[in-house]
PDB file of C-alpha atoms in Angstrom:
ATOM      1  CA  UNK A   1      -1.483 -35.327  13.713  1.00 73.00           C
ATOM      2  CA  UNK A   2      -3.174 -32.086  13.776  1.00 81.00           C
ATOM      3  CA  UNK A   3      -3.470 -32.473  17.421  1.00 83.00           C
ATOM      4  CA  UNK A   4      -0.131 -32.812  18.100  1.00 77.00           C
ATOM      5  CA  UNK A   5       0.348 -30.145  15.413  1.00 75.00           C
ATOM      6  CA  UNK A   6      -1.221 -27.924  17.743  1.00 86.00           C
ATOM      7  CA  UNK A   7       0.277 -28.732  20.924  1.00 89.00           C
ATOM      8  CA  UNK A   8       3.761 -28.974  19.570  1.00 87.00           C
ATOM      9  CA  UNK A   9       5.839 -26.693  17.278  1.00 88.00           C
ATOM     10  CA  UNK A  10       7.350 -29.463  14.780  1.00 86.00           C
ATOM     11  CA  UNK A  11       9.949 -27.374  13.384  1.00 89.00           C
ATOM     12  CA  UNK A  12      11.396 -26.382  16.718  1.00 91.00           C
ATOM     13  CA  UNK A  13      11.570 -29.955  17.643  1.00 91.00           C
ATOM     14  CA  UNK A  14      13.392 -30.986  14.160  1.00 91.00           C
ATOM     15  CA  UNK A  15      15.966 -28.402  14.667  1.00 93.00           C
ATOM     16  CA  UNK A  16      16.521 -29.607  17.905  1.00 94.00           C
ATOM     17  CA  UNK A  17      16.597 -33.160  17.051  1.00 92.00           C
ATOM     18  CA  UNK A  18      19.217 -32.729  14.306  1.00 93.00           C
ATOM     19  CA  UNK A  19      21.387 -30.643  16.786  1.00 94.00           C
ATOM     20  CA  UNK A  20      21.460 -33.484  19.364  1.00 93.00           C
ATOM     21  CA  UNK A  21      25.039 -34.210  20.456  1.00 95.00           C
ATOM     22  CA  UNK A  22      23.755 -38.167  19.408  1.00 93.00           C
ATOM     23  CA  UNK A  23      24.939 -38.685  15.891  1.00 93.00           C
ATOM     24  CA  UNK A  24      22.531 -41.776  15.542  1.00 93.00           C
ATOM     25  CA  UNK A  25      19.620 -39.754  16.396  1.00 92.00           C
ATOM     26  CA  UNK A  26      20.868 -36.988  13.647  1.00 92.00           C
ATOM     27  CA  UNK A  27      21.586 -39.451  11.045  1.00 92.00           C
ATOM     28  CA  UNK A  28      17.982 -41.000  12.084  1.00 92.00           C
ATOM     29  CA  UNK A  29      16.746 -37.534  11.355  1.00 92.00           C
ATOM     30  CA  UNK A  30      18.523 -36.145   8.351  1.00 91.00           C
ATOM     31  CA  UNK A  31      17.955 -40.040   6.883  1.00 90.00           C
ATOM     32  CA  UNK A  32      13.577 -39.256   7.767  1.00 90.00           C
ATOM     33  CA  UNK A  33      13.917 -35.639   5.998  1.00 90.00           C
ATOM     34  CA  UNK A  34      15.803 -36.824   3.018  1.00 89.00           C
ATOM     35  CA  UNK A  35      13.023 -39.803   2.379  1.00 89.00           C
ATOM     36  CA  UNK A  36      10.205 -37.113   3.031  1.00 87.00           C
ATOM     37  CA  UNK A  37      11.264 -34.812   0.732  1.00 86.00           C
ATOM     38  CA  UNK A  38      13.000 -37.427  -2.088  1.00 85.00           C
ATOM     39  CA  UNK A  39      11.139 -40.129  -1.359  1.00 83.00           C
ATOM     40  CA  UNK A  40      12.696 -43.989  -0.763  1.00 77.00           C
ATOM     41  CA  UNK A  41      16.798 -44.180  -1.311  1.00 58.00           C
ATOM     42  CA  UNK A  42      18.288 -45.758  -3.524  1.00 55.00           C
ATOM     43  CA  UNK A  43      20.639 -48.763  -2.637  1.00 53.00           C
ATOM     44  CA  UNK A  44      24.264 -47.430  -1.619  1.00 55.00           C
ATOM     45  CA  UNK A  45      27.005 -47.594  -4.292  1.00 52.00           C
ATOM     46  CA  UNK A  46      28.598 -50.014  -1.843  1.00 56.00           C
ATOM     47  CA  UNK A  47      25.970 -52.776  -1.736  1.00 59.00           C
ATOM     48  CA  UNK A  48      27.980 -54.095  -4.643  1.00 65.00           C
ATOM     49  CA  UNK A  49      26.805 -55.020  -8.272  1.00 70.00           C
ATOM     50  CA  UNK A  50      23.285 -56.897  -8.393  1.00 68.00           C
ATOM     51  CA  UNK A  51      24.193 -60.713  -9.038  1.00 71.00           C
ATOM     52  CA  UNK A  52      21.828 -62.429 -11.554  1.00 71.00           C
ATOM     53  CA  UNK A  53      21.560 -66.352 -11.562  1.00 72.00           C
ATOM     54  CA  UNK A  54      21.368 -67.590 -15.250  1.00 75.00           C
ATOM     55  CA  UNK A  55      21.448 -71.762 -14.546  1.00 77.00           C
ATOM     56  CA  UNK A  56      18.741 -71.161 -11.680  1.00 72.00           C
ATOM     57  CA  UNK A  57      16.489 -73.798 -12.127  1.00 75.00           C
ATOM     58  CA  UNK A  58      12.810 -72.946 -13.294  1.00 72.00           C
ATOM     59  CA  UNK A  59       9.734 -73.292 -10.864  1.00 72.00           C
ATOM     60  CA  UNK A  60       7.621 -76.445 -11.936  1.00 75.00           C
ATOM     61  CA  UNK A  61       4.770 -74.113 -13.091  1.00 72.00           C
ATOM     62  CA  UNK A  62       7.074 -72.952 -16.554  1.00 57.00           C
ATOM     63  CA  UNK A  63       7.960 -76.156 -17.376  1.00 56.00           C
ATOM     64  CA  UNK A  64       6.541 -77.642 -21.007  1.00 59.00           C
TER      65      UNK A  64
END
């Protein structure tokens, strides 16, 4: 990375990657910047509630 670090000015070639006229490439980049700085996302608020499965039945292993 240093290598390229040298070769390269990374900040010049963010900027220009989040002013491509290609929204997927922008939402690429702003998506890569967001999980740099914050880390993994979260699920979206529209991947619905998490469903749990109460009557599942039990692997072999817990049974008595």
């Amino acid at each position: 990375m240093d290598a390229v670090h040298t070769q390269v000015d990374l900040v010049r070639l963010e900027v220009k990657l989040l002013r491509s006229k290609d929204q997927k490439i922008v939402q690429r980049e702003v998506a890569y910047l967001r999980e740099l700085r914050y880390g993994k996302r979260a699920p979206a608020a529209d991947d619905g509630p998490q469903q749990f499965i109460f009557d599942a039945p039990r692997p072999e292993r817990d049974m008595p």
